[in-house]
Structures are given as C-alpha cells and as structure tokens.
Coordinates of C-alpha atoms and ligand atoms in Angstrom, one line a residue:
X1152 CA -200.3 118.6 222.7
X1153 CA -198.0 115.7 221.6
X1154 CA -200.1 112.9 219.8
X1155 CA -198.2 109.9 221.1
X1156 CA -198.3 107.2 218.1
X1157 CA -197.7 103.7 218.2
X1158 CA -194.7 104.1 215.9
X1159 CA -192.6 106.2 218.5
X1160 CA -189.6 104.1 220.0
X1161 CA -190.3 102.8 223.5
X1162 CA -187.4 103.5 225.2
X1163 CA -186.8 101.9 229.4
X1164 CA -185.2 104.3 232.2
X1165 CA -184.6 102.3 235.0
X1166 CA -183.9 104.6 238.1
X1167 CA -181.2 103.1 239.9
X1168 CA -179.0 105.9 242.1
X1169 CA -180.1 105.7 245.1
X1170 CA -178.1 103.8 248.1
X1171 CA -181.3 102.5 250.1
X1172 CA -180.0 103.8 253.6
X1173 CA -182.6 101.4 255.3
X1174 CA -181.0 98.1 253.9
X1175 CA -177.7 99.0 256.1
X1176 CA -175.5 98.2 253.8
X1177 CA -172.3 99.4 252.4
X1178 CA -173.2 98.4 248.8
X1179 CA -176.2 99.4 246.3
X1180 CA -179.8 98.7 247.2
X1181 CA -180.5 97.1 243.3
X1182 CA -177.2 94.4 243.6
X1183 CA -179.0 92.6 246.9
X1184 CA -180.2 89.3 245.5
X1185 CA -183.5 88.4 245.1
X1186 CA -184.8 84.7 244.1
X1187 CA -180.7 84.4 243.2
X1188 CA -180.2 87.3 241.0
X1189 CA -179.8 90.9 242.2
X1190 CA -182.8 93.2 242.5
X1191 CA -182.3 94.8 239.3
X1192 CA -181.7 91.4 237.2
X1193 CA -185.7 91.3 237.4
X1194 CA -186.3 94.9 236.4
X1195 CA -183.8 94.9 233.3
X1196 CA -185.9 91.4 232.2
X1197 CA -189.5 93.0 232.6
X1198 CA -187.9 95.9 230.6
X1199 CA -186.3 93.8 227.9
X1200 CA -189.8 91.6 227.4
X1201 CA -191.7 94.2 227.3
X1202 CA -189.7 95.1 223.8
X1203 CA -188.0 98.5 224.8
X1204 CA -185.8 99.6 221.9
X1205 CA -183.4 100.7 224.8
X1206 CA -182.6 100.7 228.4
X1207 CA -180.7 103.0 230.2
X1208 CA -180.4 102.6 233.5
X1209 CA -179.5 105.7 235.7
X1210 CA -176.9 104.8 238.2
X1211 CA -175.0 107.0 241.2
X1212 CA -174.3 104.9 244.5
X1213 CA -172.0 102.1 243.9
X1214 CA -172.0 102.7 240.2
X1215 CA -169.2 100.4 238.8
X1216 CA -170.4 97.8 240.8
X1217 CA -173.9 97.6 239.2
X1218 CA -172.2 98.4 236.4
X1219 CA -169.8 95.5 236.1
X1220 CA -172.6 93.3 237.8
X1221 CA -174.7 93.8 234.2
X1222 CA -171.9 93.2 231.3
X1223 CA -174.7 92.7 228.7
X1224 CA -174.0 95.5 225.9
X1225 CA -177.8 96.3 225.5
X1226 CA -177.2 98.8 228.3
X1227 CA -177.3 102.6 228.2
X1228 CA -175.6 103.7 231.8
X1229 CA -176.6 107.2 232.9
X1230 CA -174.6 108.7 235.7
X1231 CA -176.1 110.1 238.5
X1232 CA -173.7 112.2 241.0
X1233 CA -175.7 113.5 243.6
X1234 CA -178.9 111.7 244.4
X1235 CA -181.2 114.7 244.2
X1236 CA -184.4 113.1 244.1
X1237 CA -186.5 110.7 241.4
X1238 CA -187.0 113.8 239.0
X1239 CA -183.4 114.7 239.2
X1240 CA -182.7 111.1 238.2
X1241 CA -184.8 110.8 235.3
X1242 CA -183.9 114.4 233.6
X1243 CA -180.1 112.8 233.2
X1244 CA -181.6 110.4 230.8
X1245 CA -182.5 113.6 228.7
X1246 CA -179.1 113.4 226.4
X1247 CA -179.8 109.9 225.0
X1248 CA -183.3 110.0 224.8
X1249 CA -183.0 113.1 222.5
X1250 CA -180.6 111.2 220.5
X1251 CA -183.5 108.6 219.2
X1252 CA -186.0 109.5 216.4
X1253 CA -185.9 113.1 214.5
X1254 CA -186.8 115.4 217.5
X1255 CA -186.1 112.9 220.4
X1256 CA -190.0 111.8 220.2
X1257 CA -190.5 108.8 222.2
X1258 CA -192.4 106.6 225.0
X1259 CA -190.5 106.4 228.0
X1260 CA -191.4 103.7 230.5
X1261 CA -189.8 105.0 233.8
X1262 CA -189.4 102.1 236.3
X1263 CA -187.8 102.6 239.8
X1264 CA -184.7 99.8 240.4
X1265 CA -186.1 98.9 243.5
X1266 CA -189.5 97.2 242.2
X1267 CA -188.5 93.6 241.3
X1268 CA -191.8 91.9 241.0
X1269 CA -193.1 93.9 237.8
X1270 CA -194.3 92.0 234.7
X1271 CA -193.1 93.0 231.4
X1272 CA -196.9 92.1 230.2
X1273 CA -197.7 94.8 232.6
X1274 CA -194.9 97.7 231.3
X1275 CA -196.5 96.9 227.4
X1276 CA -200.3 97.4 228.6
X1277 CA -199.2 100.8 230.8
X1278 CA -197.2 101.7 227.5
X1279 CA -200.6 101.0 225.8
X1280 CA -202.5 102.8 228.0
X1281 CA -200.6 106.2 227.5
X1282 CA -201.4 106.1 223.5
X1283 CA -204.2 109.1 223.5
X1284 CA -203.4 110.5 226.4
X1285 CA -199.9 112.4 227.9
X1286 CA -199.2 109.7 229.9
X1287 CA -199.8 107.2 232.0
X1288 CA -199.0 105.7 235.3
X1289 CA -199.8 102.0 237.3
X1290 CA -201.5 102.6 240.6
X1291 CA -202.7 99.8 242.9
X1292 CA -205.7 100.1 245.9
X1293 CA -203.6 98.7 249.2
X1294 CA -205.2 98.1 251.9
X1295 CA -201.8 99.3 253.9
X1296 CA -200.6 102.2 251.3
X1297 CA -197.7 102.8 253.9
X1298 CA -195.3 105.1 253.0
X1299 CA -195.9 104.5 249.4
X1300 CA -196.9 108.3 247.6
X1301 CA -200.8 108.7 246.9
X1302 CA -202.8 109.1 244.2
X1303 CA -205.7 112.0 244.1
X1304 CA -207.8 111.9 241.0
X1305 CA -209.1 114.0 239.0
X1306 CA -213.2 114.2 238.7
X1307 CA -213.0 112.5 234.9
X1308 CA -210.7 109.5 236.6
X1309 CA -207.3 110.7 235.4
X1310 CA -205.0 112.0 237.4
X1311 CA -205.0 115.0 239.6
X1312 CA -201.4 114.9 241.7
X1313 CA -199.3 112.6 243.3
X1314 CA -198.9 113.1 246.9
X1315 CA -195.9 111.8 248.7
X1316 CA -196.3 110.1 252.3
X1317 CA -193.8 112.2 253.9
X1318 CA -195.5 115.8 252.7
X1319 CA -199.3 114.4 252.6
X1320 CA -201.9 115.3 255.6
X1321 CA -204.5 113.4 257.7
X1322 CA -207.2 113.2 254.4
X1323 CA -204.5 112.4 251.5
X1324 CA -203.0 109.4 253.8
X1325 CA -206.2 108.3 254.3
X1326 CA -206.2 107.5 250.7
X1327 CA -205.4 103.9 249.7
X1328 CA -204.7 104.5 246.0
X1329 CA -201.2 104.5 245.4
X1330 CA -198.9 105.3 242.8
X1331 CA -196.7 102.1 242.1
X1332 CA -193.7 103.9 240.5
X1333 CA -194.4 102.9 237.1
X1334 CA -194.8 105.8 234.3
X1335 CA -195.1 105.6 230.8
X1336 CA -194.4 108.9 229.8
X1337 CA -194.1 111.4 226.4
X1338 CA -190.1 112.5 225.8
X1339 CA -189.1 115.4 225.3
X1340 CA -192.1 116.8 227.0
X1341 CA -191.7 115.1 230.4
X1342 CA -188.3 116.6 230.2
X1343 CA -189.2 120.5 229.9
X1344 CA -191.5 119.4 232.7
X1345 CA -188.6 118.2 235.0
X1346 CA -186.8 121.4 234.3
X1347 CA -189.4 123.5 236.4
X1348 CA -189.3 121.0 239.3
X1349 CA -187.9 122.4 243.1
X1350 CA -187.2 121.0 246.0
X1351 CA -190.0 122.5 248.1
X1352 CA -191.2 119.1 249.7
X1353 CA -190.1 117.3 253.0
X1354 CA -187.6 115.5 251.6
X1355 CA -186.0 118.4 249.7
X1356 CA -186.1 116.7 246.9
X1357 CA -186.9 117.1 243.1
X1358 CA -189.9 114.5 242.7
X1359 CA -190.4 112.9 239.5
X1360 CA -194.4 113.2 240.7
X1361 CA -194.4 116.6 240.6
X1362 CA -193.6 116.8 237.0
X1363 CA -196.8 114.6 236.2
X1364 CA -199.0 117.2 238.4
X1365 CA -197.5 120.0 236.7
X1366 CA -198.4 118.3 233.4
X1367 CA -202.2 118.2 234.6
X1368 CA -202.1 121.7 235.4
X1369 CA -201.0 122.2 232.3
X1370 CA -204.2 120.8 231.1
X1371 CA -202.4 117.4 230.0
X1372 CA -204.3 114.4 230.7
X1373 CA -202.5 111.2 232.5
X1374 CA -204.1 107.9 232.4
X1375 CA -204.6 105.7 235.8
X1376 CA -203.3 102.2 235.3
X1377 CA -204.8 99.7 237.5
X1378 CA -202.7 97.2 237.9
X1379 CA -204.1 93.4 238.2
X1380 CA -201.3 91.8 240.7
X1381 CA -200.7 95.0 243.1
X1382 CA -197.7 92.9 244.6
X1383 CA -196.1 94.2 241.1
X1384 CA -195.7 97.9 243.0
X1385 CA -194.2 96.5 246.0
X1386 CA -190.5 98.4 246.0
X1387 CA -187.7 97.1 248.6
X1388 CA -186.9 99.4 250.9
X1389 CA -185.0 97.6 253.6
X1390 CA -184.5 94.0 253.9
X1391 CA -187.4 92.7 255.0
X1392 CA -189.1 93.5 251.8
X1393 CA -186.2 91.9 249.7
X1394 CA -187.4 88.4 252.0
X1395 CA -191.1 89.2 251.0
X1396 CA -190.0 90.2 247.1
X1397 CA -187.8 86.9 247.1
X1398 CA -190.8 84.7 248.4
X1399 CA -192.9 86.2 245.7
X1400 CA -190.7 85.1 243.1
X1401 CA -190.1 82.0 243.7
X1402 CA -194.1 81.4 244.9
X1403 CA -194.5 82.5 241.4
X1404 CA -192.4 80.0 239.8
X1405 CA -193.6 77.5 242.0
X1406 CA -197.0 78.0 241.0
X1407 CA -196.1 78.1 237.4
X1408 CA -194.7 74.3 237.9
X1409 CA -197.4 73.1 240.3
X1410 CA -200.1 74.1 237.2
X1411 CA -197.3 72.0 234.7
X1412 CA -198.2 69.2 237.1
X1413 CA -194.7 68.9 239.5
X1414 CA -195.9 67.9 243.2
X1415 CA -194.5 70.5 245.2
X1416 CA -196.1 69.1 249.0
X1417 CA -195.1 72.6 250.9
X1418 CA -194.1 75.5 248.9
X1419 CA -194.3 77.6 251.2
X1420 CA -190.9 75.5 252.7
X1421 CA -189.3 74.9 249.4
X1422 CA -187.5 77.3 247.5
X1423 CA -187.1 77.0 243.5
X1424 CA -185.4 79.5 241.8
X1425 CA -187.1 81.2 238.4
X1426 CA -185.6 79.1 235.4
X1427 CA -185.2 76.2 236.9
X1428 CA -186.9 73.6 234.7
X1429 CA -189.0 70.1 236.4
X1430 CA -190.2 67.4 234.7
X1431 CA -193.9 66.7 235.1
X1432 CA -194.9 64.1 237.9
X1433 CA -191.7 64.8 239.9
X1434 CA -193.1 65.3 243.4
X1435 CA -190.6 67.7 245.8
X1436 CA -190.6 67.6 249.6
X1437 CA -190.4 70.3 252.1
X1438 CA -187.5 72.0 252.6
X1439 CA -186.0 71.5 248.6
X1440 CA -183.5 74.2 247.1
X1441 CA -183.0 74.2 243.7
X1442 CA -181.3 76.9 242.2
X1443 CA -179.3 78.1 239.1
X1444 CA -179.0 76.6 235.8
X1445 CA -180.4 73.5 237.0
X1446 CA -183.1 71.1 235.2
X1447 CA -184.8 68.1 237.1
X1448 CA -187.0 65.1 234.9
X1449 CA -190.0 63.6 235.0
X1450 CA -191.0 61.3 237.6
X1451 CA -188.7 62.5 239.9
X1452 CA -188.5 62.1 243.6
X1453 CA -186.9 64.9 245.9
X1454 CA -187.1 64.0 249.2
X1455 CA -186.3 66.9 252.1
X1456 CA -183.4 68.7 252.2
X1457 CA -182.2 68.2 248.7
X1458 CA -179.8 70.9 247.8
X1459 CA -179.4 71.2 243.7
X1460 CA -177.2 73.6 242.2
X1461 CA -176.4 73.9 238.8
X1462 CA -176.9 70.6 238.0
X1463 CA -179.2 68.2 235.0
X1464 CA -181.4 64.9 237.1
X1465 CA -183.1 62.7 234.1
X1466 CA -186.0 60.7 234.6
X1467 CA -187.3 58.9 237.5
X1468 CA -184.0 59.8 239.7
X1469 CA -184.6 59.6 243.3
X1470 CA -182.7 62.1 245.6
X1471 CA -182.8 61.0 249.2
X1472 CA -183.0 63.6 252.1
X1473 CA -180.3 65.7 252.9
X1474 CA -178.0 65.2 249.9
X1475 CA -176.3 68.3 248.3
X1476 CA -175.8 68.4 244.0
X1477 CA -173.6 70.9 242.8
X1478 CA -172.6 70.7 239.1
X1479 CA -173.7 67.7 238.7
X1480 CA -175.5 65.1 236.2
X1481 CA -177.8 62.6 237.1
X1482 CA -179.0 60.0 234.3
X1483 CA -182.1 58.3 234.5
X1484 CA -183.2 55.9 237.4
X1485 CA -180.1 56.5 239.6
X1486 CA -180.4 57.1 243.7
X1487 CA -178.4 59.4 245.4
X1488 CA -177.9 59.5 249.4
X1489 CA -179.6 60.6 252.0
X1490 CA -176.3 62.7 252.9
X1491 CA -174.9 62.2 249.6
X1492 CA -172.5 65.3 247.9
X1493 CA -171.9 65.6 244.3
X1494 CA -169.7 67.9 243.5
X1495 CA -169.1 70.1 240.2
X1496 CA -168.4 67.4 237.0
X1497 CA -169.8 64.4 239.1
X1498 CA -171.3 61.9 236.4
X1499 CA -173.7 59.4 237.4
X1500 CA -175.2 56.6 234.3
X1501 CA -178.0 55.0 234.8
X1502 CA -178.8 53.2 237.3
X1503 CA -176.3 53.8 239.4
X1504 CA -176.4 54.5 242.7
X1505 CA -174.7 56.8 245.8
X1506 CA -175.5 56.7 249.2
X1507 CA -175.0 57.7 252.6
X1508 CA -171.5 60.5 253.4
X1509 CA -170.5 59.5 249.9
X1510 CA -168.7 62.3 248.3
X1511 CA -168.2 62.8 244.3
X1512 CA -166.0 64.9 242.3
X1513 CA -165.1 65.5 238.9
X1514 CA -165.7 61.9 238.7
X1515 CA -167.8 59.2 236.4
X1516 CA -169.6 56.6 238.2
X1517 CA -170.8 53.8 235.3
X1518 CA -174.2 52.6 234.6
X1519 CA -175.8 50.1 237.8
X1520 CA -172.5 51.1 239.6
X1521 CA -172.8 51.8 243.3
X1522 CA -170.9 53.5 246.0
X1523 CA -173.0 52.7 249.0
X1524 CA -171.6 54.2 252.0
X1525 CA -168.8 56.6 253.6
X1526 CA -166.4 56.8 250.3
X1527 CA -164.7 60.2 248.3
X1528 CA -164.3 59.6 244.8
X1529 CA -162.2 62.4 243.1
X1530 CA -160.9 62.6 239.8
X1531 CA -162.6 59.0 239.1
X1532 CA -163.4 57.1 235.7
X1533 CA -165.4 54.3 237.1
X1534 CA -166.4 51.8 234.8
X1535 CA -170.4 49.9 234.6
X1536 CA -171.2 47.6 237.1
X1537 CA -168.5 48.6 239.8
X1538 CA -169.1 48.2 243.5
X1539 CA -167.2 50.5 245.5
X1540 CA -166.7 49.3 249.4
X1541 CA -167.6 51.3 252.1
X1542 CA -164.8 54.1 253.5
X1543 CA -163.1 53.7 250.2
X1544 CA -160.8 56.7 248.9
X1545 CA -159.4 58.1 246.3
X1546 CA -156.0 59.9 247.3
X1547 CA -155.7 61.7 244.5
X1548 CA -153.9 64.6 245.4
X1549 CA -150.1 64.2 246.3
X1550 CA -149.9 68.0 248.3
X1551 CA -149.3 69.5 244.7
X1552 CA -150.8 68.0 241.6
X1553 CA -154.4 65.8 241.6
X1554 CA -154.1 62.7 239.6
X1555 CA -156.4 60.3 238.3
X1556 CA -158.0 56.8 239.2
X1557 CA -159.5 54.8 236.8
X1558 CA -161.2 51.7 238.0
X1559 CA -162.8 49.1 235.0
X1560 CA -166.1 47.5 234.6
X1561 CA -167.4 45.3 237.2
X1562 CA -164.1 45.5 239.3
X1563 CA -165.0 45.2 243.4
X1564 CA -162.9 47.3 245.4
X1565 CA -162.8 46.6 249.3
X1566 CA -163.5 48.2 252.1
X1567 CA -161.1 50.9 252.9
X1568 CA -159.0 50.7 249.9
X1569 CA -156.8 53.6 249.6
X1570 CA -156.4 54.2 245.9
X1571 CA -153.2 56.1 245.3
X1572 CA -153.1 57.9 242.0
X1573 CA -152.3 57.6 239.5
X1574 CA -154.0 54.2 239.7
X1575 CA -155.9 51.9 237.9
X1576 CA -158.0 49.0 239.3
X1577 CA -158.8 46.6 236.3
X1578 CA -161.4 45.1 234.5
X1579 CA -163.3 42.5 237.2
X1580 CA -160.3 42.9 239.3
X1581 CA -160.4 43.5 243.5
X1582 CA -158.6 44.7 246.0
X1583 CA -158.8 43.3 249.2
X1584 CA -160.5 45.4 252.0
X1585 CA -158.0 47.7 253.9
X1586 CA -155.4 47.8 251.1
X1587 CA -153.3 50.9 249.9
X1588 CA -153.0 50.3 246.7
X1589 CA -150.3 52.0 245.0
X1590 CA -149.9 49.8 241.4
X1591 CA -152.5 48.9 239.4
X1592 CA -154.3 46.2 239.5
X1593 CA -154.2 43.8 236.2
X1594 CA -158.5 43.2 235.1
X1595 CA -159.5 40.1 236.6
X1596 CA -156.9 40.1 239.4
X1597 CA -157.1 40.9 243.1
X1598 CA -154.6 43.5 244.8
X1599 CA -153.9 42.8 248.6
X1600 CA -151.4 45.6 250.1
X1601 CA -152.1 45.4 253.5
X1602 CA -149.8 43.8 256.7
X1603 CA -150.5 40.4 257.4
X1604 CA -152.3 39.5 260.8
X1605 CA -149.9 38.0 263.7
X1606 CA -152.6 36.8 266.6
X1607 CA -150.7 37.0 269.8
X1608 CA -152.3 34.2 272.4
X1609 CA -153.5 34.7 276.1
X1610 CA -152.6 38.1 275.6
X1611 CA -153.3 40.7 278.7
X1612 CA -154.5 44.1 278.7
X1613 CA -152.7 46.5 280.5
X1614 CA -154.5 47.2 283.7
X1615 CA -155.6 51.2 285.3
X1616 CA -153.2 51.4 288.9
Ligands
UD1_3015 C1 -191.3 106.6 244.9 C2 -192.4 107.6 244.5 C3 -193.7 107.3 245.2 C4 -194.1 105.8 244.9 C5 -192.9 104.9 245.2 C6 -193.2 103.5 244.6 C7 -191.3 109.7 244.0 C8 -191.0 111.1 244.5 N1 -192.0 109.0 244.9 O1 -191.1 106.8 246.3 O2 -194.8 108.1 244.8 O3 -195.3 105.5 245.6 O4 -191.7 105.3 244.6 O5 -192.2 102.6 244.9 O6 -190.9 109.4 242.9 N2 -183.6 107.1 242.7 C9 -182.6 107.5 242.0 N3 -182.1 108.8 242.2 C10 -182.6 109.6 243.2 C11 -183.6 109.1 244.0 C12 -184.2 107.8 243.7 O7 -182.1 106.8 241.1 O8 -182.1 110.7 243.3 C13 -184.1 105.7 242.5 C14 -183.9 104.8 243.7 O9 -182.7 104.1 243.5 C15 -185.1 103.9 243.6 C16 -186.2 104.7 242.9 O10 -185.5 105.8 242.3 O11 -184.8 102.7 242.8 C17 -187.2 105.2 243.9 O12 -186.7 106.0 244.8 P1 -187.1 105.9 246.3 O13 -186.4 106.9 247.1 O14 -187.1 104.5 246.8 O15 -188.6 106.5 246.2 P2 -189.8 106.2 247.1 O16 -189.7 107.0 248.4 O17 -190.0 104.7 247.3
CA3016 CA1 -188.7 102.9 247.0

C-alpha cells in the first residue's frame, strides 16, 4: 500500500475533452465565459492557488482553441482523441506524471473542466485529506443530486462505489450524496487501476469512478470529503448552469466588497466581475456592470446603468445613469453623464465634468473643464478650465488620417463649433457659436467663421395649394 507523504509533488489534471453536446454549440464546453473569463479560466486558478507543482490539462474537442485561449507556459496539454469516457481521459496524463519524482510518485488532484466554482482552499484540504489514506474525493449532500453520480459508503464512512445516474436504480438515486468530481488521488497506482477499467456501463464509457471502486475492492481505503460550499460541485452542463455558475461568481465577489464596506443596493441586479477593485463607501445602483481590469475609489457614486470597462474612477467620482466607460480614467471629484461615453484613452482631471450624449475619445479633458451636453471630442488635448458648448465637434478625421485638436486653458468654444483638425483653439480664446473653424485661433482671441445673417422683411411663406 502506497504511504502517501507530504513530500510527494502535487501535480493538477484538469479533464477538459469533452464537447458538452447539451450547450449546442459548435465550440468547447470549457471556452464559454463565465463571470468574463471562460469556464476553465476559474479551474486553472483554483489549481494554480492551491500550489500544484503542475497542471496538465487533458484536451480533445476543439483542442487548439482552448489551447491558444491559455498561452501561459505553466501548462502541460494532454491530448485526448476520442472522448472515451473520464477514466479514459485521465490515464493519458500517465506519460508526464511518470516523468515527476524517482518512480512517478505523486498526488494527483483530478478536477473536471466543467466545475468553475471550486476553491483552491478546497483542492489543498481534499489534497490533505488523502495523506493516510489511498485517496480521497469531495462529495456534497444535495437536496436535488440530479444527474450528478452517487456516493454509497462504506460501513467505516469511506467509500464504497460511485454510482453513476444513468446506470443507478430506484434505491442508489434515492441517495442524495454525490460525488462532486473532485479526486485527490495516489499516481502511479490510480493508473494500473484505470488500465482494468471497461466500458460495461450505460454510457459505454470508461468511468474514472470505477477505478476508485476497484481500489476499495482492492481493500484500499478512500477518504469522503465533505465539502463546506456544495455550490463548489456544481459542473455546467448546458447553458443554463453556465447563467447560474456566472451569478455565483460574481455574488461571490460582490459579497467580498459588500463585507470591505462598498454599498452595492441590489446585487442581485448588478453585475461585478471578479478582480475588479472598489473603493470603500462607494455606493452602486441597480443595474451596474463593471468588468475587466477596472478599479473604482472611495466615495464613489454609481448610479443605474453605469457600464465600466477597463477603466481607473478616483475618489468621490460620480457616474450618472446610463453612461458607458470604456478605457477610460477618471480623476477625483469629476461627474460624468447620465448618457455620457468615454471611450478607450479618455482622460478626465479633476473636477471636470461630462454630461448628457457627450462622447470622449483618446482625448484629455483638463482639471474643472466641462463639456455639458451633445459634443464628440476625438483626439483632444483640452486644456484646465475649458468650457466646451453644446453640439460642439471635433472633425478630426479627414476620410484617411485622424488629426489632432488642441484647445488651451480657459478657452470658451461655442455652440456648434466644428473644429477641423489639425486645429488649435488658444489660450482664453473663443469661437463664436456655429463656426467651422478651420485656423487656429491665437489665445485670448475670438474666431467667428460663420455667414453673416441677411434678415429679409415682410417675408411670406410659401402657402400648401
Ligand atoms: C462526472 C462523474 C460523476 C460526477 C460528476 C460531477 C464520471 C464517470 N462521472 O459525471 O460521478 O458526479 O462528474 O460533475 O466521472 N471529459 C473528458 N474526456 C472524456 C469525458 C469527459 O475530458 O472522455 C471531461 C469533460 O470535458 C468534463 C469532465 O470530464 O469536463 C466531466 O465529464 P462529464 O461527461 O461532464 O461527466 P458527468 O456526467 O458530469
Ligand atoms: Ca459534467
């Protein structure tokens, strides 16, 4: 009997072959996203925290696209051709496994692809839990086991067999123990145990779960794992458990801010993405997305239907409803819309403020500057204290190149200017509203390009016959 030691490597095989006919798709089941990575981003993390040596991740359907969807180099990929079953999958990590340590001793945490919600607190304490014993596996008590395999136990409280859905009877689906798909398991003897699997089951498969039985009847004990958050076993199958996984996620994260002390009023209608960092004391309406690489201060106000991407809000900025940030960055005390857009490399100082149909891009708005209402700003350096009239517009592409506008401190620039670039409105200077300005503007001066008015007297509208 192998005496599993602390010192053997812990070594990750993530099962990832199968296509996951019930999601009705064309590509692999573990690329769907979930909370804005795909399924299998969440897996690989849990198995990476939980300090496996190595990962290898057994692949078959769509296998270059998960590949190239996971450039990181800290990945073994295992090929699996034909989908044969979860045994099947597992026995073509054999090679590199045997590779590690003097006789290929190791711990092998088996976790399916498909099971996004697992900890990697919870792979070390199942590793843990297999150290005087064969093995050991997470099972979770479900008050709806579904279609999930069950576990029968032995008399001492180890296991007995694993009994999948599809081949169990009226009394084993009855049982409400199931067996969450999470193994820590003894290499190379798990191996010589997958060799004598068939496929004598419903599913004409070779089952990973009959390999653990066969190790109990081989008088090997396998240690039962409770685990303490059963949502940890839930595996997607089609895609109405990818909406419950992503909801999870997020709820977690959500939870993890609310007890950092962020307001969030209804998470249940707000979405924050994992890794998104919020300032204590920000409070966040209904119906908020924020997603990506994006970080929001202290103090801040998001009211509903804020859309941030990707972007950095300082302190106390206020982000009226219905106003979309993509790339951008927010410094401290600044207002944007409601029905604001800031596109990638939109810059706003302090202060400053955007409102209503105002749209940014790779553009600097200056500290206490303010574009109200109704304006695109594109390729902008605006200086500090700039007003910016209503329906003004920055034409800053000619058909082929973009070109830039640069506009100085405290310069007032009309209502529906038209701001041909290159251009530069100076220092204090204006430009008269409805003007196409197509030379700059000396600082201090005003620009007027516009016709002048003729007022035509007693003049009569045309009449309907
Ligand atoms: C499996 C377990 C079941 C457990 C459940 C937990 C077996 C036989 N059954 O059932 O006891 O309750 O998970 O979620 O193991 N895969 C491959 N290659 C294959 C087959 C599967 O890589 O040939 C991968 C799949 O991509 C998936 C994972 O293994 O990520 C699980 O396979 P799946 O068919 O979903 O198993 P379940 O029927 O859910
Ligand atoms: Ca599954």
């Amino acid at each position: 009997m192998p005496t599993p030691e602390i010192t053997r490597p812990l070594v990750a095989v993530v099962l990832a072959a199968g296509q996951g006919t019930r999601m009705r798709s064309a590509g692999p089941k573990v690329l769907h996203p979930v909370a804005g990575r795909p399924m299998l981003h969440w897996v690989l993390r849990a198995a990476r925290r939980a300090g496996c040596e190595k990962i290898l991740v057994v692949v078959g359907h769509g296998a270059d696209d998960v590949r190239r969807a996971f450039p990181g180099d800290d990945l073994v990929w295992v090929e699996q051709r034909r989908q044969l079953g979860t045994g099947h999958a597992l026995a073509q990590a054999q090679p590199h496994v045997a590779e590690l340590g003097e006789r290929g001793d190791a711990t092998v945490l088996v976790v399916y692809g498909d099971v996004p919600l697992v900890r990697a607190a919870t792979l070390k304490n199942l590793a843990a839990a297999a150290a005087g014993h064969w093995g050991a596996m997470a099972i979770a008590d479900l008050a709806d086991p579904g279609r999930l395999g069950r576990v029968i136990e032995s008399e001492g409280g180890d296991l007995e067999r694993i009994v999948e859905a599809a081949d169990a009877g009226p009394a084993e689906l009855a049982v409400t123990r199931i067996n969450a798909g999470l193994y820590a398991l003894p290499a190379p003897a798990i191996f010589d145990q997958l060799r004598r699997l068939d496929t004598d089951n419903a599913q004409g498969e070779l089952y990973l779960t009959d390999a653990l039985g066969h190790a109990v009847t081989d008088g090997e004990r396998i240690a039962l794992h409770p685990l303490e958050d059963p949502s940890e076993a839930f595996g997607i199958n089609d895609r109405a458990d990818l909406a419950k996984a992503h909801r999870e996620l997020l709820e977690r994260h959500m939870r993890r801010l609310m007890a950092a002390g962020v307001t969030i009023l209804e998470p249940a209608r707000t979405a924050i993405e994992p890794g998104v960092r919020v300032g204590a004391e920000t409070v966040i309406h209904a119906g908020v997305s924020l997603s990506g690489d994006t970080e929001v201060g202290e103090g801040c106000l998001l009211h509903q239907g804020a859309w941030i991407r990707d972007s950095r809000l300082a302190g106390g900025v206020v982000v009226e409803p219905y106003s979309v940030l993509d790339g951008a960055e927010v410094a401290g005390g600044c207002t944007v819309g409601p029905f604001a857009r800031l596109r990638p490399a939109s810059v706003l100082e302090s202060g400053s403020r955007v409102g209503n149909f105002v749209e940014l891009k790779k553009t600097r708005l200056g500290a206490g500057s303010k574009a109200s209402h109704l304006a695109y700003l594109g390729d902008a350096t605006i200086g500090d204290g700039a007003n910016i009239g209503a329906g003004v517009i920055t034409c800053n592409y000619d058909g082929a190149e973009k070109h830039e506008t640069e506009i100085g401190d405290g310069a007032f620039v009309g209502s529906d200017t038209m701001l041909v670039a290159p251009v530069r409105v100076g220092r204090g200077a204006t430009t008269g509203a409805g003007s196409t300005i197509t030379a700059d503007v000396p600082d201090g001066a005003l620009g007027v390009a516009r016709a002048r008015q003729r007022n035509i007297a007693g003049w009569k509208r045309p009449k309907k016959k």
